[in-house]
């Protein structure tokens, strides 16, 4: 038999159904990836294994093209080949089958041993690919003349997947941040506790969102030339990196920049807007509340406690509490109005819920008017360039 139409009808339809399902999954993941909505998928929120996998350089080719684009066209090619005759078509179909199997082994190994994270959507797609590949090979085996075709197609398939791995390894890292214009974004209509109190007020989002600098936890001089607002989580790695970047920038430009720092726990215990399945943020709620208590009790001590929490966030909560009390003192800590802490935390979580409509990635930094940096810049220089472009903060000695 030499005609591809002579594949057993039952096998042909099984292969067709699997190819359609896999192509649909690939197309969906591609759309979600390009639209920036990956973090909104169930179990794929900020900090989850899913987000770590789909946000890594191994999820794209040349830093921009999702791997799912290539798999989508391969699945379509298999589907079309079922109704095309020819020995070359049979050989190509076997080549693609081996590619599915090799790719599944490669990307599963990546998740388990390199990224140490699992993406359930990716694994579902690989599962479909494995099933599809096995059914194709089974169909060809039943038609005989399998060995030579298998050896040649298997060798080339492994080489192609290896080439993909090399391209990804030496390719650029995908963008880890974006600068969004949030103009027109609807804010909470309830009384905004961030604007209560006395002293300097800074406003963003066309005046819809205001902050009392002196009343809220902040770093830097309250009268600094520029005030930005950072929403973050002490247990978020990207937030820690941006904390370090901000510290270096403030040292380079004394008196230029003040940062209002508002903790938003990435934990459903106190942040119901987080997608189910997000892991790795133990004690996030407790650390956020503790930081706010320290600020309220003794703003001077907050400057020391804030970086300490970033460095030792993974210690038992009792360790953080002991540190807080040692810095501030039991009398001051006990005198803090817990309702203020609760209200501030609730407001920040509500803000996050609104800002996350664009993307849930953290941290989120309002820098000017309606502009927000979402996510971590790839390095300090990239962050400095953003601030130079939008705020005019330049290197020392440069004209403003």
Coordinates of C-alpha atoms in Angstrom, one line a residue:
X1 CA 0.0 0.0 0.0
X2 CA 1.3 3.4 -0.9
X3 CA -1.6 5.8 -0.6
X4 CA -2.1 7.9 2.5
X5 CA -5.8 7.6 1.9
X6 CA -5.4 3.9 2.7
X7 CA -4.8 4.5 6.4
X8 CA -7.5 2.5 8.2
X9 CA -10.5 4.8 8.5
X10 CA -10.9 4.4 12.3
X11 CA -7.2 5.4 12.8
X12 CA -7.5 8.3 10.3
X13 CA -10.4 9.8 12.2
X14 CA -8.7 9.3 15.6
X15 CA -5.7 11.1 14.2
X16 CA -7.9 13.9 12.8
X17 CA -9.7 14.5 16.1
X18 CA -6.4 14.6 18.0
X19 CA -4.9 17.0 15.5
X20 CA -7.9 19.3 15.7
X21 CA -7.8 19.3 19.5
X22 CA -4.1 19.9 19.7
X23 CA -4.3 22.7 17.0
X24 CA -7.1 24.4 18.9
X25 CA -5.1 24.2 22.2
X26 CA -2.0 25.7 20.4
X27 CA -4.0 28.5 18.8
X28 CA -5.6 29.4 22.1
X29 CA -2.3 29.5 23.9
X30 CA -0.8 31.6 21.2
X31 CA -3.6 34.1 21.4
X32 CA -3.4 34.2 25.2
X33 CA 0.4 34.7 25.0
X34 CA 0.3 37.5 22.5
X35 CA -2.5 39.3 24.2
X36 CA -0.7 39.2 27.5
X37 CA -3.5 37.4 29.3
X38 CA -1.5 34.3 30.3
X39 CA -1.5 35.3 33.9
X40 CA -5.3 35.5 34.0
X41 CA -5.7 31.8 33.2
X42 CA -6.9 29.6 36.0
X43 CA -3.9 28.3 37.9
X44 CA -1.6 30.5 35.9
X45 CA -1.5 33.7 38.0
X46 CA 1.6 35.7 39.0
X47 CA 4.2 33.5 40.6
X48 CA 2.6 30.2 39.6
X49 CA 4.4 27.4 37.8
X50 CA 2.3 28.0 34.8
X51 CA 3.3 31.7 34.6
X52 CA 7.0 30.9 35.2
X53 CA 7.0 28.4 32.3
X54 CA 5.0 30.5 29.8
X55 CA 6.9 33.6 30.8
X56 CA 10.4 32.0 30.2
X57 CA 12.6 32.2 27.2
X58 CA 11.8 28.5 26.5
X59 CA 8.2 29.4 25.6
X60 CA 9.3 31.5 22.6
X61 CA 11.6 31.5 19.7
X62 CA 13.8 34.5 18.9
X63 CA 12.3 36.1 22.0
X64 CA 9.0 36.9 20.4
X65 CA 7.4 34.0 18.6
X66 CA 5.5 31.5 20.9
X67 CA 6.5 27.9 20.4
X68 CA 2.8 27.2 20.1
X69 CA 2.7 28.9 16.7
X70 CA 5.0 26.2 15.3
X71 CA 3.0 23.4 16.9
X72 CA -0.2 24.9 15.6
X73 CA 1.0 24.7 12.0
X74 CA 2.4 21.2 12.5
X75 CA -0.9 19.9 13.8
X76 CA -2.7 21.5 10.8
X77 CA -0.2 19.9 8.5
X78 CA -0.9 16.5 10.0
X79 CA -4.7 17.1 9.5
X80 CA -4.3 18.0 5.9
X81 CA -1.9 15.2 5.2
X82 CA -4.6 12.6 6.0
X83 CA -6.3 13.4 2.8
X84 CA -3.2 13.8 0.6
X85 CA -1.6 10.9 -1.3
X86 CA 2.1 10.1 -1.7
X87 CA 5.1 8.4 -0.2
X88 CA 6.7 11.7 0.6
X89 CA 3.6 12.7 2.5
X90 CA 3.8 9.5 4.5
X91 CA 7.4 10.1 5.4
X92 CA 6.7 13.8 6.4
X93 CA 3.9 12.7 8.6
X94 CA 6.2 10.2 10.4
X95 CA 8.8 13.0 10.8
X96 CA 6.2 15.2 12.5
X97 CA 5.1 12.3 14.7
X98 CA 8.6 11.9 16.0
X99 CA 8.9 15.6 16.4
X100 CA 5.9 15.6 18.7
X101 CA 7.4 12.9 20.8
X102 CA 10.8 14.4 21.0
X103 CA 9.4 17.9 21.8
X104 CA 7.3 16.4 24.6
X105 CA 10.4 14.8 26.1
X106 CA 12.4 18.0 25.8
X107 CA 9.8 20.4 27.1
X108 CA 8.7 18.1 30.0
X109 CA 12.3 17.7 31.0
X110 CA 12.7 21.5 30.9
X111 CA 9.8 22.0 33.3
X112 CA 10.9 19.3 35.7
X113 CA 14.7 19.9 35.8
X114 CA 15.4 23.4 34.6
X115 CA 12.4 25.6 35.4
X116 CA 11.3 23.5 38.3
X117 CA 7.7 24.4 37.4
X118 CA 4.8 22.8 35.6
X119 CA 2.4 24.4 33.2
X120 CA -0.8 22.2 33.0
X121 CA -1.8 23.8 29.7
X122 CA 1.5 23.0 28.2
X123 CA 1.4 19.5 29.5
X124 CA -2.1 19.0 28.1
X125 CA -0.8 20.1 24.7
X126 CA 2.2 17.8 24.9
X127 CA -0.1 14.9 26.0
X128 CA -2.2 15.4 22.9
X129 CA 1.0 15.6 20.8
X130 CA 2.3 12.3 22.2
X131 CA -1.0 10.6 21.6
X132 CA -1.1 12.0 18.1
X133 CA 2.4 10.9 17.4
X134 CA 1.8 7.4 18.6
X135 CA -1.3 6.9 16.6
X136 CA 0.5 8.1 13.4
X137 CA 3.3 5.7 14.0
X138 CA 0.8 2.9 14.8
X139 CA -1.0 3.7 11.5
X140 CA 2.3 3.5 9.5
X141 CA 3.4 0.4 11.3
X142 CA 0.2 -1.5 10.3
X143 CA 1.0 -0.6 6.7
X144 CA 4.5 -2.1 6.8
X145 CA 7.9 -0.7 5.6
X146 CA 8.3 1.0 9.0
X147 CA 11.9 0.5 10.0
X148 CA 13.8 2.5 7.4
X149 CA 11.3 5.4 7.4
X150 CA 11.4 5.5 11.2
X151 CA 15.2 5.6 11.5
X152 CA 15.5 8.5 9.0
X153 CA 12.6 10.5 10.2
X154 CA 13.5 9.9 13.9
X155 CA 17.0 11.2 13.4
X156 CA 15.9 14.3 11.6
X157 CA 13.1 15.0 14.2
X158 CA 15.6 14.8 17.1
X159 CA 18.0 17.1 15.2
X160 CA 15.2 19.6 14.6
X161 CA 14.1 19.7 18.2
X162 CA 17.7 20.0 19.3
X163 CA 18.2 22.9 16.9
X164 CA 15.1 24.6 18.4
X165 CA 16.6 24.1 21.9
X166 CA 19.9 25.7 20.8
X167 CA 18.0 28.7 19.2
X168 CA 16.1 29.2 22.4
X169 CA 19.1 28.8 24.6
X170 CA 21.0 31.5 22.8
X171 CA 18.0 33.6 22.0
X172 CA 17.0 36.8 23.8
X173 CA 14.9 36.8 27.0
X174 CA 11.3 37.7 26.4
X175 CA 10.1 41.1 27.8
X176 CA 9.5 40.9 31.5
X177 CA 7.7 44.3 31.8
X178 CA 5.4 46.6 30.0
X179 CA 4.5 50.3 30.3
X180 CA 0.7 50.7 30.1
X181 CA -1.4 53.8 29.7
X182 CA -4.3 53.3 32.1
X183 CA -6.3 56.3 30.9
X184 CA -10.0 55.7 31.3
X185 CA -9.6 52.9 33.8
X186 CA -12.5 52.9 36.2
X187 CA -11.4 53.2 39.8
X188 CA -13.1 52.2 43.1
X189 CA -16.1 54.5 43.9
X190 CA -15.8 53.9 47.6
X191 CA -13.9 56.3 49.9
X192 CA -10.3 55.9 49.0
X193 CA -8.3 55.6 52.3
X194 CA -5.1 56.3 50.4
X195 CA -6.2 59.9 50.0
X196 CA -7.1 60.6 53.6
X197 CA -5.1 62.7 56.0
X198 CA -3.0 65.8 55.7
X199 CA 0.1 66.9 53.7
X200 CA 1.2 66.5 50.1
X201 CA -1.2 64.9 47.7
X202 CA -0.1 63.3 44.4
X203 CA -2.7 62.2 41.8
X204 CA -2.7 59.8 38.9
X205 CA -5.2 58.4 36.5
X206 CA -6.6 61.7 35.4
X207 CA -7.1 62.7 39.0
X208 CA -9.2 59.7 39.8
X209 CA -6.6 58.2 42.2
X210 CA -4.8 60.2 44.9
X211 CA -2.3 59.5 47.6
X212 CA -1.3 61.3 50.8
X213 CA 2.5 60.9 50.7
X214 CA 3.1 61.6 54.4
X215 CA 0.3 59.2 55.6
X216 CA 1.3 56.2 53.5
X217 CA 4.5 54.1 53.8
X218 CA 7.1 55.7 51.6
X219 CA 10.8 55.8 51.0
X220 CA 12.6 59.1 50.3
X221 CA 11.9 62.7 50.9
X222 CA 8.2 63.7 51.0
X223 CA 9.1 66.8 49.1
X224 CA 11.0 65.0 46.4
X225 CA 10.7 66.3 42.8
X226 CA 8.9 63.1 41.7
X227 CA 6.7 60.7 43.6
X228 CA 5.9 57.3 42.2
X229 CA 3.6 54.6 43.7
X230 CA 4.7 50.9 43.9
X231 CA 2.3 48.1 44.5
X232 CA 4.2 44.9 45.4
X233 CA 4.4 41.7 47.5
X234 CA 7.3 40.9 49.8
X235 CA 7.2 37.3 48.6
X236 CA 7.4 38.3 44.9
X237 CA 10.9 37.8 43.4
X238 CA 10.3 40.4 40.7
X239 CA 9.2 42.9 43.4
X240 CA 12.4 42.3 45.3
X241 CA 14.5 42.9 42.2
X242 CA 12.6 46.2 41.5
X243 CA 13.1 47.2 45.1
X244 CA 16.9 46.9 44.6
X245 CA 16.7 48.9 41.4
X246 CA 14.7 51.7 43.1
X247 CA 17.2 51.8 45.9
X248 CA 20.1 52.3 43.5
X249 CA 18.2 55.0 41.6
X250 CA 17.4 56.9 44.7
X251 CA 21.1 56.8 45.8
X252 CA 22.1 58.1 42.4
X253 CA 19.5 60.9 42.5
X254 CA 19.2 62.1 46.1
X255 CA 16.1 64.2 46.7
X256 CA 14.7 63.5 43.2
X257 CA 12.5 60.6 43.9
X258 CA 10.1 59.4 46.6
X259 CA 8.3 56.0 46.4
X260 CA 5.0 55.2 48.1
X261 CA 5.2 51.5 48.8
X262 CA 1.8 49.7 49.1
X263 CA 1.9 45.9 49.8
X264 CA -0.5 43.8 47.9
X265 CA -0.4 40.1 49.0
X266 CA -0.4 37.6 46.1
X267 CA -2.4 35.2 48.3
X268 CA -6.1 34.4 48.1
X269 CA -6.3 34.4 51.9
X270 CA -6.6 38.2 51.8
X271 CA -6.6 38.9 48.0
X272 CA -9.6 37.1 46.5
X273 CA -8.8 38.6 43.0
X274 CA -5.8 36.2 42.8
X275 CA -6.5 33.2 40.4
X276 CA -6.9 29.8 42.0
X277 CA -3.7 27.7 42.1
X278 CA -1.2 30.5 42.7
X279 CA 1.5 29.1 45.0
X280 CA 4.7 30.3 46.6
X281 CA 3.4 33.3 48.6
X282 CA 3.1 31.9 52.1
X283 CA 2.7 34.5 54.8
X284 CA 2.2 37.2 52.2
X285 CA -0.9 38.5 54.0
X286 CA 0.7 38.5 57.4
X287 CA 3.9 40.2 56.1
X288 CA 2.0 43.0 54.4
X289 CA -0.1 43.7 57.5
X290 CA 3.0 43.6 59.7
X291 CA 4.8 46.1 57.5
X292 CA 1.8 48.5 57.6
X293 CA 1.7 48.2 61.4
X294 CA 5.4 49.1 61.6
X295 CA 4.9 52.1 59.4
X296 CA 2.0 53.3 61.5
X297 CA 3.8 52.7 64.7
X298 CA 7.1 54.3 63.8
X299 CA 7.8 55.5 60.2
X300 CA 11.5 55.9 60.9
X301 CA 11.8 52.2 61.7
X302 CA 10.0 51.3 58.5
X303 CA 13.0 52.3 56.4
X304 CA 14.9 49.5 58.0
X305 CA 12.1 46.9 58.3
X306 CA 11.0 47.2 54.6
X307 CA 14.3 45.9 53.1
X308 CA 14.6 43.4 55.9
X309 CA 11.3 41.8 54.9
X310 CA 12.4 41.5 51.3
X311 CA 15.5 39.7 52.3
X312 CA 14.0 37.4 55.0
X313 CA 10.5 37.0 53.8
X314 CA 10.9 33.2 53.8
X315 CA 11.5 33.0 57.5
X316 CA 8.7 32.0 59.9
X317 CA 6.3 34.8 60.5
X318 CA 7.3 34.7 64.2
X319 CA 10.8 35.8 63.1
X320 CA 9.4 38.8 61.3
X321 CA 7.2 39.8 64.2
X322 CA 10.2 39.6 66.6
X323 CA 12.1 41.9 64.3
X324 CA 9.3 44.4 64.1
X325 CA 8.9 44.5 67.8
X326 CA 12.7 44.9 68.4
X327 CA 12.8 47.9 66.0
X328 CA 9.6 49.6 67.1
X329 CA 9.0 48.5 70.7
X330 CA 6.0 46.6 72.1
X331 CA 4.2 49.7 73.4
X332 CA 4.1 51.4 70.0
X333 CA 3.2 48.2 68.1
X334 CA 0.4 47.5 70.5
X335 CA -1.0 51.1 70.1
X336 CA -1.5 50.7 66.3
X337 CA -5.1 51.0 65.1
X338 CA -5.7 47.7 63.4
X339 CA -8.7 49.1 61.5
X340 CA -6.2 51.5 59.7
X341 CA -4.1 48.5 58.7
X342 CA -7.1 46.5 57.5
X343 CA -8.5 49.5 55.5
X344 CA -5.2 50.2 53.8
X345 CA -4.6 46.6 52.9
X346 CA -8.2 46.3 51.6
X347 CA -7.8 49.4 49.4
X348 CA -4.5 48.3 47.9
X349 CA -6.0 44.9 47.1
X350 CA -9.0 46.7 45.5
X351 CA -6.6 48.8 43.4
X352 CA -4.7 45.7 42.3
X353 CA -8.0 44.1 41.2
X354 CA -8.6 47.1 38.9
X355 CA -5.0 47.4 37.6
X356 CA -4.9 43.6 37.0
X357 CA -7.5 44.0 34.2
X358 CA -4.5 44.9 32.0
X359 CA -2.2 42.3 33.4
X360 CA -1.8 40.7 36.9
X361 CA 2.0 40.8 36.8
X362 CA 3.8 42.4 39.7
X363 CA 5.1 44.8 40.7
X364 CA 2.9 47.7 39.5
X365 CA 4.4 51.1 39.6
X366 CA 2.5 54.3 38.8
X367 CA 5.1 56.7 37.5
X368 CA 3.3 59.6 35.9
X369 CA -0.3 60.5 35.2
X370 CA -1.8 57.3 33.8
X371 CA 1.4 55.5 33.0
X372 CA 2.2 52.3 34.9
X373 CA 5.2 49.9 34.7
X374 CA 3.8 46.4 35.1
X375 CA 6.4 43.7 35.9
X376 CA 10.1 43.7 36.3
X377 CA 12.5 45.5 33.9
X378 CA 15.2 43.2 32.6
X379 CA 17.9 45.3 34.4
X380 CA 18.6 48.5 36.2
X381 CA 19.5 50.3 33.0
X382 CA 16.1 49.6 31.4
X383 CA 14.4 51.0 34.5
X384 CA 16.5 54.1 34.4
X385 CA 15.7 54.7 30.7
X386 CA 11.9 54.5 31.5
X387 CA 12.3 57.1 34.3
X388 CA 14.4 59.3 32.1
X389 CA 11.9 59.2 29.3
X390 CA 8.8 59.8 31.3
X391 CA 10.1 61.8 34.3
X392 CA 13.2 63.4 33.0
X393 CA 15.4 61.8 35.7
X394 CA 18.8 61.5 34.1
X395 CA 22.3 60.3 35.1
X396 CA 24.1 62.6 37.5
X397 CA 25.5 65.6 35.7
X398 CA 23.1 65.4 32.8
X399 CA 20.8 68.3 32.1
X400 CA 17.2 67.8 33.1

